[in-house]
Amino acid sequence: GPEVVSGPGADPTCFAPWSAETKFLQWPAQEGPYRIAVVNGFVGNTWRIQMIKTAKAFAEDPAIKDKIAEFKVVSTGTDAPAQLGAIEDFINQGFDAIVTIAVSPDGFDRVIRLADRENVVLVPFDNVLDTDAVMQVNEDQTEMGRKWAQFIIDELAAQGKTGGKILEVRGLAGNSVDRDRSAAIHDTFAASGGDWEIVEVVGNWDDGTAQKVTADAIAVHGQFDAVAAQGGTTGVVQALIDAGHPMVPIAGESENGFRKLVAERSADGLKGISIGQSPGLVAIAMKAAVSALEGNVMPQLISVPLPVATYDQLEDGTNYWSDLPDNFFTVNEFPPCGVNISGPAIMSQSEADVN
Amino acid sequence: MSAQPFLQLAGISKHFAGTRALENVDFACERGTIHGVLGENGAGKSTLIKIIAGVLKPDSGSMQIDGQFVEFSRPSEANAAGVVCIFQELSLVPDLTVADNICLATPPRRLGMIDRRAQREFAEAVLARIKCEDVDPNTLVRDLSLSRRQMVEIAKALGKSPRLLILDEATSALTRNDVETVYELLADLRQENVASLFISHRMNEVERLCDTLSVFRNGRHVETFAKGSRTDRDVVRLMIGREVDAQFPPKPAAMARPPHLSVGNLVWENRLKGATLSVGKGEIVGLGGLDGQGQKELMLALFGVLRGVEGRVDVGGVGGAPSSPATAKRDPRRICLVPEDRKTEGLMLPMSIADNLLAASYSRVSVGPFINPGQERKAVDAAIAKLQIKVGSPQDAVATLSGGNQQKVVIAKWLMTDPEVILLNDPTRGIDVGTKQEIYRLMRQLADEGRAILFYSTDYAELIGCCDRVAIMYDGAIVADLTGADINEEAIVGASLNIGTRAPEAVS
Amino acid sequence: MQTALSRLRPEDRPVFISAGFIVVILILGTVYTLATQGTAPLFSPNYLLQQLQTGSFLGIVAAGMMMVILLGHIDLSVPWTLAAAAMMATAVGGDLALPTGIAVGVAVGLVNGLGVAYLRIPSMIFTLGVDSVMRGLMVWHTGGFAPQDKATPLMRMLAAEKLFGVPLAIFVWAAVSLVIVLLLTRTAFGRSVYATGNREAAAYLSGIRTRWVIVGAFVASGVCAAIAGILLAGYSTKAYQGMGNAYLLPAIAAVVIGGTRILGGQGRYVGTLVGVTLIVLLNSVLSIMQMPEAGRQVIYGSVIIGMLLVYGRGSRNLGG
Amino acid sequence: MTSLGTAMRQNRGFYGAVVLLAAFYLLYNLLHPRGFSTAVLIQNANESVAIVFVAMAQTIPVLLGGLDLSVGAVMTLAACIASVLVNGSPLQIVFGMVVTLAAGTAFGLCNGLIVVYGRLQPIIATLATGAIAMGLALFIRPKPGGDIDGDLNWALTNSLWDFVDTYGLFDPDTVWFAPVSWIPVPLLIIVVFGACVWLPFRRTVIGRTIYATGSAEGAAYMSGLPIDRAKIAAFTLAGFFAACGGLYLAIQTASGNADITQAGAYTLNSIAAVVLGGTSLLGGVGGAIGSIIGALILRVMSFYFRILSIDPLLQPLVEGVVLLAAVSLGAFRVLRIKNRLELFR
Ligand SMILES: Nc1ncnc2c1ncn2[C@@H]1O[C@H](COP(=O)(O)OP(=O)(O)OP(=O)(O)O)[C@@H](O)[C@H]1O
Ligand SMILES: Nc1ncnc2c1ncn2[C@@H]1O[C@H](COP(=O)(O)OP(=O)(O)OP(=O)(O)O)[C@@H](O)[C@H]1O
Ligand SMILES: [Mg+2]
Ligand SMILES: [Mg+2]
């Protein structure tokens, strides 16, 4: 297993430690090239598909290609034993690093123990584990919630409002990401001292559900002063438009469709902030795994900067693409890390494949 | 013997939604007797025994067994009191083995678990008692023929050591040999002082077997009398409440008829082995023989149910066996089949009488793609009237009809399609004398209208009384074709056992 | 109350009881909104029409599902049939969008029907397999072909626009309902569905082409799922993976709450309509009350059980 | 010989499944770099326990001719309960396990009571109670977590050697222990439950009543069998097995997670496993051992993605097609049937 060492870690612009308290870990250096596996859970939404494509593309990236001897991706569905089993199987097969999106923030004790025994680097990202025994890669969900809420507070303040009715469209119930983001939103509003009423609806991070619950909320509550949506943001905006609701400040995810709508309607008042959990995280996790295998000192928790875009920063062809589908996630690349696979690049790559 | 009858019912009444199945019935049954129960379809016989056996609860009235008042709320309680019943609808579990079925409710146990060895031995013993050694206790009941199943059912009842044994038409599908065995068995039981209640529509069986007869009509107990104290004619009159004349309608004079349906060398799996047969228009051809000699398969083959049938089939000039019942029933063949088991193959029990009647002839009441409600109603009413089906409303579920009326619904359903070839697979099984007569008359009438009728029956009297010709099947082939005066019991039985003098005509 | 209930004909009971329950839900919801915000929007035509609009997707899915349930079968492939129809429709786009979507529904229905009717694999398991095949196809499609996902203007219009103040989607639902009702009550096919659902052997021996009937019902279900998918894509302005996930269990629940026997053979379409409305309003009111997921699940389950218990159906079926 | 032949014919589905599993698993081990090793066996067994239990749970209502759509939810509920209770002193741990199993069993009992006395179709009654079970699970575990005893986690997810070693029962390297020390504990759990609960149960009157009821309810009633008790017992036992699955899941993951999608997937997979194992959805034919085989087949199919190089975006398609193909294997029966009436059984 890794040793806890003192910092600083390798390549701090890319592998930024989460906070000052973050531990640093070091694995014994191993000879490359390495065998790396990605164990995904659920597949069946665009984010995951984009993530898998990014992983495949990044494995072919010249910067890392020579360091990888074998690369496998499996998706196990939302079945915890199957995911744990796949990880263990790859450990048994002698893989050197395993990158994973955990289906549950708990329950990895056994595979962590096995991985440590075999000196396998296990790197959860996106849905991370409630443990500090493994190296993990993620964006700061609390920070995201805080930024969303602050943006709304600021925008409303610019309109001269210090209170009002906010619609919060939440994600999947029971998920820690949903919990962290929502808590941060509530805390930030509370901290601002204004007179806020927050109406919560559950949108499951899914456009259709989010659209329906937003429409319902409007029908029942009339008008909102702003909207904070964790996901399915395109659907949320569509519901506003369909209901003839005035365009109000909105905080949301990084779907292309949302950015398109904000770009189109920000002049009407749809002042939006778009921050997203990027499918490109997988590339950073892979890069971190390789770096750890090379024996570098790594932060236990790697914080990937939030890709923020506000309505005044949107630029067609740069951070959103009006000619591309709504569903894909705009932020994919992380230049400080040498991860330069943009969303459209992935799309065009496969279009070329299909020709 | 104690002075009291073993079973005594007083003032039993039972109503179903809309029908009065039993009305203030008093009834008694003595130890050491075989007691026959007679009555038309729907007279309430089955309802009576269901009450005795704890399947149904009477609305009012009391029941005593051995002088004790009893109230059974489920069949197991009746079994515990020594009342064992073989129901009209078989009560075997098809996916369990014969041995499992025979010991179903109270198997021999060791350490709380079923002792399969003891169970098997027990089953073998009981089966041996009814001369069914050929039935392997390890086969699934599903794989047995109907007649074997009925024997297993009897074995199962026997295994419960009954003090009162009830047989509700339990011999309707049995072969002649088995019937004899059952007679002997009942006689033995009588020796052992067991009371038996025997329900059958076959008068001769009842005559031969029973000591006492009770007649039911319209839910009432009409009369109980000792065997021999009434003539057949009287008994029938008691049952249907009117005089009946000749049982069978007169046959027309024999004449040569060109074959309308003709079958040559029909082969299917190992059940049909070169059957050859023809039926002319206006002719009723009986199909006889022991049970399970391929009669059912022959009909199914003609109706397009079997796959991989080889041989020549010709129906009104159209060659080849139809590929499905849907093809069979339509022009140009127009074949219909009244199947063996009306409850599973003939009817959709929970659906209404009207829906069942229409099931084969939607196109006849449709205008364009749509069913016309007016035509629909008219057709249904006509069918009900034609066969005099006793119904409350055509919208009632067909399950609420008695067995005989259910059978009429099946026949009426097919008559609505105006068939030219009518295949009847034992259509009078479990049907009372009155209704039987109606069916015989109807068959003759249909034949006179120029239809070709093939009529399988397990009852020799029917074959003799109804048919212009009788073909006897043995081991998948027709071994005899009897006409005119040759149609007699002796010839039929001889040919059925294939001990007849004739060489099979089939293979020519 | 008890006597009034028992005076209803058994097949009418589910309809009246569900309808009564709908009113109860609306009243409870209104009590809540009055208490919290002092308004009673739930009885406003605006709110009700909107519920029917979003309910129409579920309603159309349930209509198809009912055909299959009447046969004693079930169609678990609805989620990805719906998504696949929508995704293929938007991927093809233009005038061909609608026909493409419907064709997907027909194709899936045919595969389901052939598997169930000809191979005689239990529908519970075959349609489950088909669902995962469809999901696999759509993952592959999205990953490999960079498909366009934008709803065409026609799809958009059908789902979101209004005619005389009534959303067009409701008209589509009504049209589908009309077709299904006619089919079930006035055609040989519909009667055959009931007959086959009651006892397939007897139906077959009555010369009904039961295999075609089964195939037909599955095609109907596939087409209904496809229509719902097309509408939903129009409503959301785009198609996306997983858009059908929320429709399977509610559709089954709606059909059953509406009084259709899950084993087949019995059921009326009005019941399904009422069942759908009930489920839609229940979900909406729970969402308005900001009921946490845990409570929602419990209420949802209790309502289904409670309703069925009140119907008092399912008397012991002997001689089965 | 004839009786063996009869048994083979009567259980064609089951033997077919055994052969299929053997073939799949052998090939997997041949292809795996560390095939036929204890480590691989342990991993495979661990991954299979939960689905095996849920499949066993599903079997019993299916034998009755019903379906239990709540098994996945009951498993989840049990896992959530276990994640709260299974920790502390050994006594507390045992107490937690007992409560977990009792809760699942009680939930199954409720299912049975509702089905029997409410006279509801099992499939729809359990669809609803499944939602209730999920709701309860969410109340107990609004978010994933829990602290299940770590030793227990390690001991029950490894070989007997590790089990003995973890609890220091005796020297795990003693000579007499060597021949069995490699056996994975999860495998042992499956075998023990199959042999000590299911097989005896099957031989009881209640067990047989379940078969009889599934095959012909009317006949079973007329024969005086205790149908109501059998139905209640069937759902209760289903609840028990589902709870066993949940308990193991909780121990295996050392936590509980009220995941609705996972619960749904387990329910559907349990039905697939039951069918693959040769149990008829019409009831009356089959058994839980077959379902164990069926569940293992489902699992083994997914193992292949880890050793073969299949495009990750094609994997779901391959998975679906293989599942469809596997369940279609039974259809060969249909092609052999010469009397079309037999199709309608
Ligand atoms: N479950 C039921 N529901 C409604 N009516 C019934 C039911 N069972 C029987 N009946 C009616 O009760 C009457 C008596 O039926 P029963 O079955 O006892 O007649 P049966 O004498 O046995 O006739 P068969 O000789 O045809 O068997 C019939 O009119 C029948 O329609
Ligand atoms: N009832 C059935 N169930 C499943 N598969 C069947 C069935 N009948 C036929 N098949 C299969 O369908 C194909 C056509 O067979 P077959 O010739 O028996 O159909 P058919 O009876 O001619 O159809 P139709 O009734 O429309 O004429 C064959 O592959 C056969 O194995
Ligand atoms: Mg009777
Ligand atoms: Mg053909």
mmCIF file with all atom_site columns, C-alpha atoms in Angstrom, chain A residues 201-313:
data_model
loop_
_atom_site.group_PDB
_atom_site.id
_atom_site.type_symbol
_atom_site.label_atom_id
_atom_site.label_alt_id
_atom_site.label_comp_id
_atom_site.label_asym_id
_atom_site.label_entity_id
_atom_site.label_seq_id
_atom_site.pdbx_PDB_ins_code
_atom_site.Cartn_x
_atom_site.Cartn_y
_atom_site.Cartn_z
_atom_site.occupancy
_atom_site.B_iso_or_equiv
_atom_site.pdbx_formal_charge
_atom_site.auth_seq_id
_atom_site.auth_comp_id
_atom_site.auth_asym_id
_atom_site.auth_atom_id
_atom_site.pdbx_PDB_model_num
ATOM 1   C CA . VAL A 1 201 ? -38.264 19.885 -6.113  1.00 0.00 ? 201 VAL A CA 1
ATOM 2   C CA . VAL A 1 202 ? -36.536 16.673 -7.108  1.00 0.00 ? 202 VAL A CA 1
ATOM 3   C CA . GLY A 1 203 ? -35.362 16.555 -10.701 1.00 0.00 ? 203 GLY A CA 1
ATOM 4   C CA . ASN A 1 204 ? -33.076 13.499 -10.569 1.00 0.00 ? 204 ASN A CA 1
ATOM 5   C CA . TRP A 1 205 ? -30.442 15.273 -12.732 1.00 0.00 ? 205 TRP A CA 1
ATOM 6   C CA . ASP A 1 206 ? -32.607 14.318 -15.653 1.00 0.00 ? 206 ASP A CA 1
ATOM 7   C CA . ASP A 1 207 ? -33.977 16.762 -18.212 1.00 0.00 ? 207 ASP A CA 1
ATOM 8   C CA . GLY A 1 208 ? -37.446 15.286 -18.465 1.00 0.00 ? 208 GLY A CA 1
ATOM 9   C CA . THR A 1 209 ? -38.028 14.974 -14.751 1.00 0.00 ? 209 THR A CA 1
ATOM 10  C CA . ALA A 1 210 ? -36.516 18.364 -14.063 1.00 0.00 ? 210 ALA A CA 1
ATOM 11  C CA . GLN A 1 211 ? -38.699 19.956 -16.707 1.00 0.00 ? 211 GLN A CA 1
ATOM 12  C CA . LYS A 1 212 ? -41.854 18.368 -15.356 1.00 0.00 ? 212 LYS A CA 1
ATOM 13  C CA . VAL A 1 213 ? -41.246 19.256 -11.718 1.00 0.00 ? 213 VAL A CA 1
ATOM 14  C CA . THR A 1 214 ? -40.290 22.795 -12.697 1.00 0.00 ? 214 THR A CA 1
ATOM 15  C CA . ALA A 1 215 ? -43.490 23.159 -14.680 1.00 0.00 ? 215 ALA A CA 1
ATOM 16  C CA . ASP A 1 216 ? -45.451 21.851 -11.696 1.00 0.00 ? 216 ASP A CA 1
ATOM 17  C CA . ALA A 1 217 ? -43.704 24.216 -9.333  1.00 0.00 ? 217 ALA A CA 1
ATOM 18  C CA . ILE A 1 218 ? -44.482 27.173 -11.549 1.00 0.00 ? 218 ILE A CA 1
ATOM 19  C CA . ALA A 1 219 ? -48.109 26.148 -11.855 1.00 0.00 ? 219 ALA A CA 1
ATOM 20  C CA . VAL A 1 220 ? -48.412 25.972 -8.105  1.00 0.00 ? 220 VAL A CA 1
ATOM 21  C CA . HIS A 1 221 ? -46.158 28.763 -6.904  1.00 0.00 ? 221 HIS A CA 1
ATOM 22  C CA . GLY A 1 222 ? -46.555 31.241 -9.715  1.00 0.00 ? 222 GLY A CA 1
ATOM 23  C CA . GLN A 1 223 ? -43.317 33.056 -10.062 1.00 0.00 ? 223 GLN A CA 1
ATOM 24  C CA . PHE A 1 224 ? -39.757 32.591 -8.830  1.00 0.00 ? 224 PHE A CA 1
ATOM 25  C CA . ASP A 1 225 ? -37.021 35.153 -8.555  1.00 0.00 ? 225 ASP A CA 1
ATOM 26  C CA . ALA A 1 226 ? -34.267 32.767 -9.519  1.00 0.00 ? 226 ALA A CA 1
ATOM 27  C CA . VAL A 1 227 ? -33.546 29.106 -10.109 1.00 0.00 ? 227 VAL A CA 1
ATOM 28  C CA . ALA A 1 228 ? -30.755 26.872 -8.911  1.00 0.00 ? 228 ALA A CA 1
ATOM 29  C CA . ALA A 1 229 ? -30.690 23.540 -10.701 1.00 0.00 ? 229 ALA A CA 1
ATOM 30  C CA . GLN A 1 230 ? -28.272 20.740 -10.049 1.00 0.00 ? 230 GLN A CA 1
ATOM 31  C CA . GLY A 1 231 ? -28.832 19.065 -13.364 1.00 0.00 ? 231 GLY A CA 1
ATOM 32  C CA . GLY A 1 232 ? -31.292 18.643 -16.173 1.00 0.00 ? 232 GLY A CA 1
ATOM 33  C CA . THR A 1 233 ? -30.877 22.391 -16.525 1.00 0.00 ? 233 THR A CA 1
ATOM 34  C CA . THR A 1 234 ? -31.914 22.443 -20.158 1.00 0.00 ? 234 THR A CA 1
ATOM 35  C CA . GLY A 1 235 ? -35.241 20.997 -19.126 1.00 0.00 ? 235 GLY A CA 1
ATOM 36  C CA . VAL A 1 236 ? -35.611 23.515 -16.348 1.00 0.00 ? 236 VAL A CA 1
ATOM 37  C CA . VAL A 1 237 ? -35.125 26.445 -18.731 1.00 0.00 ? 237 VAL A CA 1
ATOM 38  C CA . GLN A 1 238 ? -37.472 24.857 -21.234 1.00 0.00 ? 238 GLN A CA 1
ATOM 39  C CA . ALA A 1 239 ? -40.135 24.670 -18.545 1.00 0.00 ? 239 ALA A CA 1
ATOM 40  C CA . LEU A 1 240 ? -39.647 28.362 -17.783 1.00 0.00 ? 240 LEU A CA 1
ATOM 41  C CA . ILE A 1 241 ? -40.018 29.212 -21.451 1.00 0.00 ? 241 ILE A CA 1
ATOM 42  C CA . ASP A 1 242 ? -43.071 26.994 -21.952 1.00 0.00 ? 242 ASP A CA 1
ATOM 43  C CA . ALA A 1 243 ? -44.800 28.449 -18.914 1.00 0.00 ? 243 ALA A CA 1
ATOM 44  C CA . GLY A 1 244 ? -44.135 31.977 -20.067 1.00 0.00 ? 244 GLY A CA 1
ATOM 45  C CA . HIS A 1 245 ? -42.221 32.535 -16.859 1.00 0.00 ? 245 HIS A CA 1
ATOM 46  C CA . PRO A 1 246 ? -40.050 35.644 -16.956 1.00 0.00 ? 246 PRO A CA 1
ATOM 47  C CA . MET A 1 247 ? -36.398 34.947 -17.602 1.00 0.00 ? 247 MET A CA 1
ATOM 48  C CA . VAL A 1 248 ? -34.640 35.072 -14.240 1.00 0.00 ? 248 VAL A CA 1
ATOM 49  C CA . PRO A 1 249 ? -31.112 34.402 -13.026 1.00 0.00 ? 249 PRO A CA 1
ATOM 50  C CA . ILE A 1 250 ? -30.287 30.733 -13.108 1.00 0.00 ? 250 ILE A CA 1
ATOM 51  C CA . ALA A 1 251 ? -27.495 28.538 -11.864 1.00 0.00 ? 251 ALA A CA 1
ATOM 52  C CA . GLY A 1 252 ? -26.972 25.203 -13.487 1.00 0.00 ? 252 GLY A CA 1
ATOM 53  C CA . GLU A 1 253 ? -24.867 22.422 -14.926 1.00 0.00 ? 253 GLU A CA 1
ATOM 54  C CA . SER A 1 254 ? -22.699 22.462 -18.002 1.00 0.00 ? 254 SER A CA 1
ATOM 55  C CA . GLU A 1 255 ? -24.941 20.863 -20.595 1.00 0.00 ? 255 GLU A CA 1
ATOM 56  C CA . ASN A 1 256 ? -24.514 22.318 -24.053 1.00 0.00 ? 256 ASN A CA 1
ATOM 57  C CA . GLY A 1 257 ? -28.252 22.853 -24.316 1.00 0.00 ? 257 GLY A CA 1
ATOM 58  C CA . PHE A 1 258 ? -28.316 25.010 -21.189 1.00 0.00 ? 258 PHE A CA 1
ATOM 59  C CA . ARG A 1 259 ? -25.446 27.131 -22.408 1.00 0.00 ? 259 ARG A CA 1
ATOM 60  C CA . LYS A 1 260 ? -27.122 27.554 -25.780 1.00 0.00 ? 260 LYS A CA 1
ATOM 61  C CA . LEU A 1 261 ? -30.294 28.803 -24.117 1.00 0.00 ? 261 LEU A CA 1
ATOM 62  C CA . VAL A 1 262 ? -28.418 31.143 -21.794 1.00 0.00 ? 262 VAL A CA 1
ATOM 63  C CA . ALA A 1 263 ? -26.418 32.555 -24.693 1.00 0.00 ? 263 ALA A CA 1
ATOM 64  C CA . GLU A 1 264 ? -29.629 33.121 -26.599 1.00 0.00 ? 264 GLU A CA 1
ATOM 65  C CA . ARG A 1 265 ? -31.677 34.647 -23.822 1.00 0.00 ? 265 ARG A CA 1
ATOM 66  C CA . SER A 1 266 ? -29.317 36.288 -21.370 1.00 0.00 ? 266 SER A CA 1
ATOM 67  C CA . ALA A 1 267 ? -30.392 39.656 -22.757 1.00 0.00 ? 267 ALA A CA 1
ATOM 68  C CA . ASP A 1 268 ? -33.980 38.819 -21.740 1.00 0.00 ? 268 ASP A CA 1
ATOM 69  C CA . GLY A 1 269 ? -32.844 38.191 -18.191 1.00 0.00 ? 269 GLY A CA 1
ATOM 70  C CA . LEU A 1 270 ? -31.762 34.571 -18.326 1.00 0.00 ? 270 LEU A CA 1
ATOM 71  C CA . LYS A 1 271 ? -28.507 35.433 -16.632 1.00 0.00 ? 271 LYS A CA 1
ATOM 72  C CA . GLY A 1 272 ? -26.912 32.095 -16.045 1.00 0.00 ? 272 GLY A CA 1
ATOM 73  C CA . ILE A 1 273 ? -23.928 30.498 -14.459 1.00 0.00 ? 273 ILE A CA 1
ATOM 74  C CA . SER A 1 274 ? -22.902 27.093 -15.714 1.00 0.00 ? 274 SER A CA 1
ATOM 75  C CA . ILE A 1 275 ? -20.622 24.919 -13.654 1.00 0.00 ? 275 ILE A CA 1
ATOM 76  C CA . GLY A 1 276 ? -20.242 21.310 -14.460 1.00 0.00 ? 276 GLY A CA 1
ATOM 77  C CA . GLN A 1 277 ? -18.926 18.070 -13.285 1.00 0.00 ? 277 GLN A CA 1
ATOM 78  C CA . SER A 1 278 ? -16.785 17.218 -16.257 1.00 0.00 ? 278 SER A CA 1
ATOM 79  C CA . PRO A 1 279 ? -16.565 13.795 -17.900 1.00 0.00 ? 279 PRO A CA 1
ATOM 80  C CA . GLY A 1 280 ? -12.933 14.760 -18.470 1.00 0.00 ? 280 GLY A CA 1
ATOM 81  C CA . LEU A 1 281 ? -12.260 13.990 -14.821 1.00 0.00 ? 281 LEU A CA 1
ATOM 82  C CA . VAL A 1 282 ? -11.562 10.452 -15.942 1.00 0.00 ? 282 VAL A CA 1
ATOM 83  C CA . ALA A 1 283 ? -8.492  11.602 -17.816 1.00 0.00 ? 283 ALA A CA 1
ATOM 84  C CA . ILE A 1 284 ? -7.098  13.329 -14.754 1.00 0.00 ? 284 ILE A CA 1
ATOM 85  C CA . ALA A 1 285 ? -7.777  10.223 -12.696 1.00 0.00 ? 285 ALA A CA 1
ATOM 86  C CA . MET A 1 286 ? -5.925  8.116  -15.258 1.00 0.00 ? 286 MET A CA 1
ATOM 87  C CA . LYS A 1 287 ? -3.049  10.570 -15.320 1.00 0.00 ? 287 LYS A CA 1
ATOM 88  C CA . ALA A 1 288 ? -2.904  10.572 -11.527 1.00 0.00 ? 288 ALA A CA 1
ATOM 89  C CA . ALA A 1 289 ? -2.843  6.791  -11.482 1.00 0.00 ? 289 ALA A CA 1
ATOM 90  C CA . VAL A 1 290 ? 0.128   6.704  -13.859 1.00 0.00 ? 290 VAL A CA 1
ATOM 91  C CA . SER A 1 291 ? 1.915   9.362  -11.879 1.00 0.00 ? 291 SER A CA 1
ATOM 92  C CA . ALA A 1 292 ? 1.393   7.389  -8.671  1.00 0.00 ? 292 ALA A CA 1
ATOM 93  C CA . LEU A 1 293 ? 2.678   4.225  -10.318 1.00 0.00 ? 293 LEU A CA 1
ATOM 94  C CA . GLU A 1 294 ? 5.817   6.084  -11.335 1.00 0.00 ? 294 GLU A CA 1
ATOM 95  C CA . GLY A 1 295 ? 6.446   6.626  -7.644  1.00 0.00 ? 295 GLY A CA 1
ATOM 96  C CA . ASN A 1 296 ? 5.547   10.295 -7.437  1.00 0.00 ? 296 ASN A CA 1
ATOM 97  C CA . VAL A 1 297 ? 4.164   11.853 -4.304  1.00 0.00 ? 297 VAL A CA 1
ATOM 98  C CA . MET A 1 298 ? 0.456   12.427 -4.797  1.00 0.00 ? 298 MET A CA 1
ATOM 99  C CA . PRO A 1 299 ? -2.195  14.279 -2.828  1.00 0.00 ? 299 PRO A CA 1
ATOM 100 C CA . GLN A 1 300 ? -4.732  11.906 -1.332  1.00 0.00 ? 300 GLN A CA 1
ATOM 101 C CA . LEU A 1 301 ? -7.589  14.063 -2.561  1.00 0.00 ? 301 LEU A CA 1
ATOM 102 C CA . ILE A 1 302 ? -7.033  15.865 -5.831  1.00 0.00 ? 302 ILE A CA 1
ATOM 103 C CA . SER A 1 303 ? -9.157  18.887 -6.456  1.00 0.00 ? 303 SER A CA 1
ATOM 104 C CA . VAL A 1 304 ? -9.932  19.673 -10.032 1.00 0.00 ? 304 VAL A CA 1
ATOM 105 C CA . PRO A 1 305 ? -10.803 23.339 -10.585 1.00 0.00 ? 305 PRO A CA 1
ATOM 106 C CA . LEU A 1 306 ? -14.446 24.078 -11.242 1.00 0.00 ? 306 LEU A CA 1
ATOM 107 C CA . PRO A 1 307 ? -15.063 24.931 -14.888 1.00 0.00 ? 307 PRO A CA 1
ATOM 108 C CA . VAL A 1 308 ? -17.174 28.044 -14.423 1.00 0.00 ? 308 VAL A CA 1
ATOM 109 C CA . ALA A 1 309 ? -18.802 29.952 -17.256 1.00 0.00 ? 309 ALA A CA 1
ATOM 110 C CA . THR A 1 310 ? -21.164 32.850 -16.674 1.00 0.00 ? 310 THR A CA 1
ATOM 111 C CA . TYR A 1 311 ? -23.508 34.239 -19.281 1.00 0.00 ? 311 TYR A CA 1
ATOM 112 C CA . ASP A 1 312 ? -21.128 37.031 -20.170 1.00 0.00 ? 312 ASP A CA 1
ATOM 113 C CA . GLN A 1 313 ? -18.306 34.587 -20.852 1.00 0.00 ? 313 GLN A CA 1
#
